[in-house]
Coordinates of C-alpha atoms in Angstrom, one line a residue:
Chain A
X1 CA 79.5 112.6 67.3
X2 CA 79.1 113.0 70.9
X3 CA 81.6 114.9 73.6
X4 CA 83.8 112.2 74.1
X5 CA 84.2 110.7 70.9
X6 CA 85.4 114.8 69.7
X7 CA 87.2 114.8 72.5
X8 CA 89.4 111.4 71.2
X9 CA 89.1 112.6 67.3
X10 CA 91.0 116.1 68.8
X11 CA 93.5 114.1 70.5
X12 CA 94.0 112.0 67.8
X13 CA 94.2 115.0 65.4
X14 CA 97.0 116.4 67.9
X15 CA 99.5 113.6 67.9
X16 CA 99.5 113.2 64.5
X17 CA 99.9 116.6 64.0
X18 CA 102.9 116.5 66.3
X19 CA 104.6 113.7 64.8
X20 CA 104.2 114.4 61.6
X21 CA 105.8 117.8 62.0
X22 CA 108.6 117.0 64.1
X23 CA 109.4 114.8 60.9
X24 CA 108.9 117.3 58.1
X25 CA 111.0 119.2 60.3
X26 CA 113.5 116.8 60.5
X27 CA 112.9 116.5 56.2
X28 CA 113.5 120.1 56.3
X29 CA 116.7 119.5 58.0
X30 CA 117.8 116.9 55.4
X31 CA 116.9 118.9 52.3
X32 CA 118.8 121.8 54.1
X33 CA 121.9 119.6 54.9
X34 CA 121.6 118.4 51.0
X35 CA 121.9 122.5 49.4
X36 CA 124.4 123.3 51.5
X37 CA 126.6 119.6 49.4
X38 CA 125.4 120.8 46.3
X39 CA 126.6 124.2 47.1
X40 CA 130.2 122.9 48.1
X41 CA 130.1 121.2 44.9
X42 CA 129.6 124.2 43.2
X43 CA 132.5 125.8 44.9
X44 CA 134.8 122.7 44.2
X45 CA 133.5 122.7 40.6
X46 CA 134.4 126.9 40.5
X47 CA 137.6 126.0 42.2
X48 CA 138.3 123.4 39.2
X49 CA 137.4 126.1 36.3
X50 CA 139.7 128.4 38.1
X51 CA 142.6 125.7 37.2
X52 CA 142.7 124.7 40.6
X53 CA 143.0 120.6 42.0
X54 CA 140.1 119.1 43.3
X55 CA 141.2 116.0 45.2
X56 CA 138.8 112.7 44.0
X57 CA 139.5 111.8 48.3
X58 CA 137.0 115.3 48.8
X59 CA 135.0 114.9 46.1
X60 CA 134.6 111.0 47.9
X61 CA 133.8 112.8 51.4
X62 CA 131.3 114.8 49.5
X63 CA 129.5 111.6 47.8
X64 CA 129.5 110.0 51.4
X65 CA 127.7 112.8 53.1
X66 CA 125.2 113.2 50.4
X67 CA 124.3 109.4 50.2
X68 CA 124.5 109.3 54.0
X69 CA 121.7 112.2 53.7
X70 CA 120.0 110.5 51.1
X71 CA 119.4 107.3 53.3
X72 CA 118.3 109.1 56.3
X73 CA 115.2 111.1 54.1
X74 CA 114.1 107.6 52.4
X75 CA 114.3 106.4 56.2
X76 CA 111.9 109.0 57.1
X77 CA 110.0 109.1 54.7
X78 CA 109.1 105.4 55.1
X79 CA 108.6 105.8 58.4
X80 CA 106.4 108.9 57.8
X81 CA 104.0 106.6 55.0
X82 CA 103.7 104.0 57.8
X83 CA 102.9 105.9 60.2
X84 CA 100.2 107.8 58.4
X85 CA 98.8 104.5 57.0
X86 CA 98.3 103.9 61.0
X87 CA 94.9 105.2 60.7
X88 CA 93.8 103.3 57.9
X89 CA 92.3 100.7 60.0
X90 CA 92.1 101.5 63.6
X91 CA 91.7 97.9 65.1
X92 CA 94.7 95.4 64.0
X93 CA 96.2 92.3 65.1
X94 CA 99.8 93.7 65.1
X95 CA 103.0 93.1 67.1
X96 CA 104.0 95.0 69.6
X97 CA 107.9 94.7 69.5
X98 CA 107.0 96.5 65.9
X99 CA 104.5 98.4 66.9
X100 CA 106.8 100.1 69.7
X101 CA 109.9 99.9 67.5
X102 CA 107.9 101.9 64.6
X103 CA 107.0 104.6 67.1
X104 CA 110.8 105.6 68.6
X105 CA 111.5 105.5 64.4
X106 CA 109.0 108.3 63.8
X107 CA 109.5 110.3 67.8
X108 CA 113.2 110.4 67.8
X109 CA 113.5 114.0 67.1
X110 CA 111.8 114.4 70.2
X111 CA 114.3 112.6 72.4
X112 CA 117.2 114.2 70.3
X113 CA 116.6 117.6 71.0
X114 CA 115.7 117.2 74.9
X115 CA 119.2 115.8 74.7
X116 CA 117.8 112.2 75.7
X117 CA 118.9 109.0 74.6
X118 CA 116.3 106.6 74.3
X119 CA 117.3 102.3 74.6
X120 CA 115.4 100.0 73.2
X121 CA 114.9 96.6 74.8
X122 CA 112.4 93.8 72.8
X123 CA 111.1 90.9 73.8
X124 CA 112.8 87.6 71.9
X125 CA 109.1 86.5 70.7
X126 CA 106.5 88.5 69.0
X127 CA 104.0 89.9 71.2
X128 CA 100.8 89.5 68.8
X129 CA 97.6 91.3 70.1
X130 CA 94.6 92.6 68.6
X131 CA 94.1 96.1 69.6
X132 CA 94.0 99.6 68.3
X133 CA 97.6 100.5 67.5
X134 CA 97.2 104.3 67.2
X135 CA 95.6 104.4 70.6
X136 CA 98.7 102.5 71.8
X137 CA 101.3 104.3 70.3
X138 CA 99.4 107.4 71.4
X139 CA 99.7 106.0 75.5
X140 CA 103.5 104.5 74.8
X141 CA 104.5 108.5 72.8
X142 CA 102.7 110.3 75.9
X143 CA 104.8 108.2 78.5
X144 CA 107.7 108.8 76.9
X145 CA 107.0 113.1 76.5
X146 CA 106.7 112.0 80.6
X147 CA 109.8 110.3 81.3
X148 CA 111.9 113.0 78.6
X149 CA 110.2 115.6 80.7
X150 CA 111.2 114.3 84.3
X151 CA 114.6 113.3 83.3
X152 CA 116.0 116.0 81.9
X153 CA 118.8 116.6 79.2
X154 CA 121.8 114.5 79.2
X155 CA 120.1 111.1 80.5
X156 CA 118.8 108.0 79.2
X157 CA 115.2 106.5 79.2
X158 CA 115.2 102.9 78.7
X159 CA 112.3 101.5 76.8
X160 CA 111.3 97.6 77.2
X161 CA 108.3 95.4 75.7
X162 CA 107.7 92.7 77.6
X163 CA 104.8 90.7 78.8
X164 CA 104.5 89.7 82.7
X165 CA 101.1 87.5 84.1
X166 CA 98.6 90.3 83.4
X167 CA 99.6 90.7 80.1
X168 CA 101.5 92.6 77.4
X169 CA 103.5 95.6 78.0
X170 CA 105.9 98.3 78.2
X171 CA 107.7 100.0 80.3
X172 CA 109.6 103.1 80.0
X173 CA 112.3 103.8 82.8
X174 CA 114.4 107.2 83.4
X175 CA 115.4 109.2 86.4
X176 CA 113.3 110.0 88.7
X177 CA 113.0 113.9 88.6
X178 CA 110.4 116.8 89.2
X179 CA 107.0 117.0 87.8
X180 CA 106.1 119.5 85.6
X181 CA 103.0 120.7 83.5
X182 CA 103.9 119.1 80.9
X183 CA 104.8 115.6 83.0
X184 CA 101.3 115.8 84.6
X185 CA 99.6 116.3 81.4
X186 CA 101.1 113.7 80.0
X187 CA 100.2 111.4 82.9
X188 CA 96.7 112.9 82.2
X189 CA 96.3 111.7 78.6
X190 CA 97.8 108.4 79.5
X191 CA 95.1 107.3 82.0
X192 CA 91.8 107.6 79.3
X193 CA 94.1 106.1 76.4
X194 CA 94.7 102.7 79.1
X195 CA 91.2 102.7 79.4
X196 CA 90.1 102.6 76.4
X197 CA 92.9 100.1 75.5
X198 CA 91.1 97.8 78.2
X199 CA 94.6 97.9 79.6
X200 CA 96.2 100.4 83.1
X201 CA 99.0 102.4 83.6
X202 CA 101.1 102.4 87.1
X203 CA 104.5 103.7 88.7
X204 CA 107.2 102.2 90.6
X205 CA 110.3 103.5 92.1
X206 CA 113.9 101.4 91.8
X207 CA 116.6 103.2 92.9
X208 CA 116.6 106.7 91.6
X209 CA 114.7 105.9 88.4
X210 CA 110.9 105.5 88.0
X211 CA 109.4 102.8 85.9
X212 CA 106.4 103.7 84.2
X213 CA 104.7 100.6 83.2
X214 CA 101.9 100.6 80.5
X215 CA 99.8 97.1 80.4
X216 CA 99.0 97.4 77.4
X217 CA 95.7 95.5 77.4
X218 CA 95.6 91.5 75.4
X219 CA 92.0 92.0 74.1
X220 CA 90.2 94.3 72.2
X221 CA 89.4 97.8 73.4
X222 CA 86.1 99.2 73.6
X223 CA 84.8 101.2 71.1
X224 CA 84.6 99.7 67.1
X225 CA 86.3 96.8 65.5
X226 CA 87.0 95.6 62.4
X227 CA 88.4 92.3 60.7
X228 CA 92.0 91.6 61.7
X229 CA 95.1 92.3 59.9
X230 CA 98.6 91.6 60.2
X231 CA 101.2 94.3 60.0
Chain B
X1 CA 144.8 141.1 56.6
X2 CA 143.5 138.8 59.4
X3 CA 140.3 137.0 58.3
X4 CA 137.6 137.0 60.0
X5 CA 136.7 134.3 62.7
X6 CA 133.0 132.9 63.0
X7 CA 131.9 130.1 65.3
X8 CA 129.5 127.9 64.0
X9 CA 127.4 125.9 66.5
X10 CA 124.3 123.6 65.2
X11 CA 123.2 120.0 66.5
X12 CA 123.4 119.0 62.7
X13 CA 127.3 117.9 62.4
X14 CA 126.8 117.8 58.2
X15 CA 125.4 120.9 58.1
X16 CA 127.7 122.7 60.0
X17 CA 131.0 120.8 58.4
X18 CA 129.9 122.0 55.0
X19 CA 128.9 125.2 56.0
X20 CA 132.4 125.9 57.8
X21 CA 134.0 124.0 54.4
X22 CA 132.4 127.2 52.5
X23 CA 133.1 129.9 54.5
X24 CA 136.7 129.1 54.1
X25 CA 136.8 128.7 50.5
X26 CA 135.5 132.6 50.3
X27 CA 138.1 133.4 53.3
X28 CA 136.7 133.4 56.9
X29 CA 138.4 131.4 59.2
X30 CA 135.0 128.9 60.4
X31 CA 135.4 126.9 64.0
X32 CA 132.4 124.2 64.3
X33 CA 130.6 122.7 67.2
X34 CA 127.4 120.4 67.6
X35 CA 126.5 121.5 71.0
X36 CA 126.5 125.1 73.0
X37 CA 128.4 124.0 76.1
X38 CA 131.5 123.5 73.8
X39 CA 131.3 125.7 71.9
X40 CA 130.7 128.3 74.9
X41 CA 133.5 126.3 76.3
X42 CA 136.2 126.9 73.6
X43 CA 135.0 130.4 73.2
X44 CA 137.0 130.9 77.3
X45 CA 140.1 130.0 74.9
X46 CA 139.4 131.4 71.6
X47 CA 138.2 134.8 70.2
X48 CA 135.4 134.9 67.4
X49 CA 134.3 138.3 65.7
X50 CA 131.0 136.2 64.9
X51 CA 129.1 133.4 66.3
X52 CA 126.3 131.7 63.9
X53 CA 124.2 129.6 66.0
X54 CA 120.6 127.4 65.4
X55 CA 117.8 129.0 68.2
X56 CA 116.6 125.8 68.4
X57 CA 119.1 123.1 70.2
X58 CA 119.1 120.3 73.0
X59 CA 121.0 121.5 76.3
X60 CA 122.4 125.4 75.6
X61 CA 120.2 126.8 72.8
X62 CA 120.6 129.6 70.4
X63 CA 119.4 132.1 72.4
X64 CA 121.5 131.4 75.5
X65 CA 124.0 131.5 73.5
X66 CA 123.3 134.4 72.8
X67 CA 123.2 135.9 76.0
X68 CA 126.1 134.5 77.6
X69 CA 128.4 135.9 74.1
X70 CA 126.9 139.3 74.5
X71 CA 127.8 139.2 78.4
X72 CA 130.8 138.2 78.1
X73 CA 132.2 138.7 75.0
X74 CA 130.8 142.1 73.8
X75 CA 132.7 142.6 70.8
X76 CA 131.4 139.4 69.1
X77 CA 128.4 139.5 67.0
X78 CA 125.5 136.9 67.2
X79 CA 123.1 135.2 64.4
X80 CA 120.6 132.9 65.4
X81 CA 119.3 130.9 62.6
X82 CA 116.2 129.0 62.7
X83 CA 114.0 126.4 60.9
X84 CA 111.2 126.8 62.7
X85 CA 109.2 129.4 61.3
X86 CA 110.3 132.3 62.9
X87 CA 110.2 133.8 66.6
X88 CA 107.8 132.3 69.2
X89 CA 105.9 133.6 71.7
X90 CA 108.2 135.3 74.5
X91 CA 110.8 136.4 71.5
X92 CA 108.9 139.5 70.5
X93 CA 110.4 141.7 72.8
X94 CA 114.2 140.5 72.7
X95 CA 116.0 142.0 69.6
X96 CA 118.4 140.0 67.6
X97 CA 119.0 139.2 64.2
X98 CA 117.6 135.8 62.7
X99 CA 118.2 134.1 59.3
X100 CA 115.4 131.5 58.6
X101 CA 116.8 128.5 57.1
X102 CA 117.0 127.6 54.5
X103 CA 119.2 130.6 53.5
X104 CA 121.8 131.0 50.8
X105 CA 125.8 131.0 51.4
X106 CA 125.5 134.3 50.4
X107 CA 123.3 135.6 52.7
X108 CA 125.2 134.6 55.5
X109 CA 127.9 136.4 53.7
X110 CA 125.9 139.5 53.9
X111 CA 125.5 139.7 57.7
X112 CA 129.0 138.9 58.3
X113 CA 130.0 141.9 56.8
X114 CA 127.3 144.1 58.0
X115 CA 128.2 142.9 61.3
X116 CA 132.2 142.6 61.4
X117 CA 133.0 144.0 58.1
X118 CA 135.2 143.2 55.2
X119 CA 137.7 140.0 55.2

């Protein structure tokens, strides 16, 4: 293995390191939220034994909560599976709309606890391209640590796949604020993931945002490949 | 006897709703809130003997929270409670008491009374 291909084995190692803890963490939370039922259940059910009433209305509050709890671990867990399956194959024919959609599934923990809200805009049509989808949801997870960064808490970053006449992409728009470390080395992880994706990444200004557009590349990147599959 | 007042602030709503639904089966009077700036905000309106609050939030965190009660509200005592594994780098200095979640009703009993006494 030479320096550059450690170099992109590290980075890969990193982000799915960070996703899949922000998830675990957000499991955590779940299993957390799910004792704490079970303990008010146990209180209710001591309350009961003590001769006192239990209303079926709280006991139908309780049953909510716990199924709403329930529902948002299988979520993540899917999620989790999929994305970890991601590296099965590292060159797909996949579409983007899913591709992009899968990744704000598995990073919203980030955006939630900068205080950002992330919108979602997807093209009508599937956006099929052949490419290496854990690269790409590296580059789109890195813009968006940029544009959470630079906007700061309380704002929204919107989030669009698209495809103009060089190709596929996405863009990621937000305030415009100040740079920071952590902006800058985002920005510097971005540029060697759009090469390698055979695609570029770019800035423009409108207004007071800045639109971060990632052309994602239509062929196949350098590096490997392997027959296609659809996912 | 006046029970005791805690204010519970995490960026979990379900965690905090049942936690505050327990503390006031075993007597303590519980207030919630999802975010620091309200909660900070109703604490200008409303005293607390305790505040519980997660380290880790978007916006105010646990630990500014924790400075702004001690500044201005001396008398009220301040948890932090954390899922993360403990302090981080920065932390080891500052001196405050921490419950790692996940943590048992009663265990948040426990430093209630240590901290503000009987109900």
């Amino acid at each position: 293995m030479n320096d550059g291909q450690e170099h992109e084995s590290e980075r890969d190692l990193t982000f799915f390191g960070v996703i899949t803890t922000s998830m675990t963490h957000e499991l955590a939370n779940v299993i957390l939220i799910i004792e704490q039922i079970g303990g008010l259940l146990e209180d209710l059910l001591e309350k009961h034994r003590a001769g006192q009433p239990v209303s079926c209305e709280r006991l139908s509050v309780i049953e909510d909560r716990l199924s709403r709890q329930t529902r948002r671990a299988s979520t993540l867990i899917r999620n989790l599976n999929r994305f970890a399956h991601g590296i099965d194959q590292r060159i797909l024919e996949f579409d983007l709309n899913s591709l992009v959609r899968e990744l704000l599934g598995v990073s919203s923990r980030f955006a939630d606890s900068r205080g950002v809200k992330v919108e979602s805009l997807y093209s009508r049509e599937e956006i099929r391209m052949r490419s290496d989808p854990f690269a790409l949801q590296q580059a789109v997870f890195a813009g968006l640590r940029r544009a959470f960064s630079i906007c700061g808490p309380g704002n929204s970053v919107q989030v669009a796949v698209g495809r103009d006449r060089s190709g596929p992409m996405v863009t990621i728009q937000g305030p415009r604020g100040v740079e920071s470390s952590t902006s800058t080395a985002q920005m510097d992880l971005l540029q060697p993931l759009m090469t390698k994706l055979g695609g570029a990444v770019s800035t423009k200004r409108k207004g007071t945002d800045e639109i971060l557009i990632l052309h994602v590349g239509a062929g196949e990147p350098t590096g490997k490949s392997s027959p296609a599959v659809k996912r | 006897m006046e029970s005791i007042k805690v204010l519970l602030i995490d960026d979990e709503e379900e965690f905090i709703s049942t936690l505050l639904e327990r503390l006031e089966f075993r007597g303590i009077a519980a207030k919630a809130f999802t975010t620091g700036a309200e909660a900070l905000d109703h604490l200008k309106r409303e005293h607390f003997d305790a505040v519980v609050a997660d380290l880790k939030m978007p916006g105010i965190d646990g630990m500014e929270i924790k400075r702004t009660v001690e500044r201005e509200y001396p008398d009220t005592k301040v948890l932090l409670v954390t899922g993360h594994g403990g302090r981080e780098s920065g932390d080891e200095e500052a001196e405050f008491d921490i419950l790692m979640k996940p943590f048992g009703i009663e265990a948040l009993l426990e430093w209630i009374r240590g901290a503000v006494g009987n109900p």
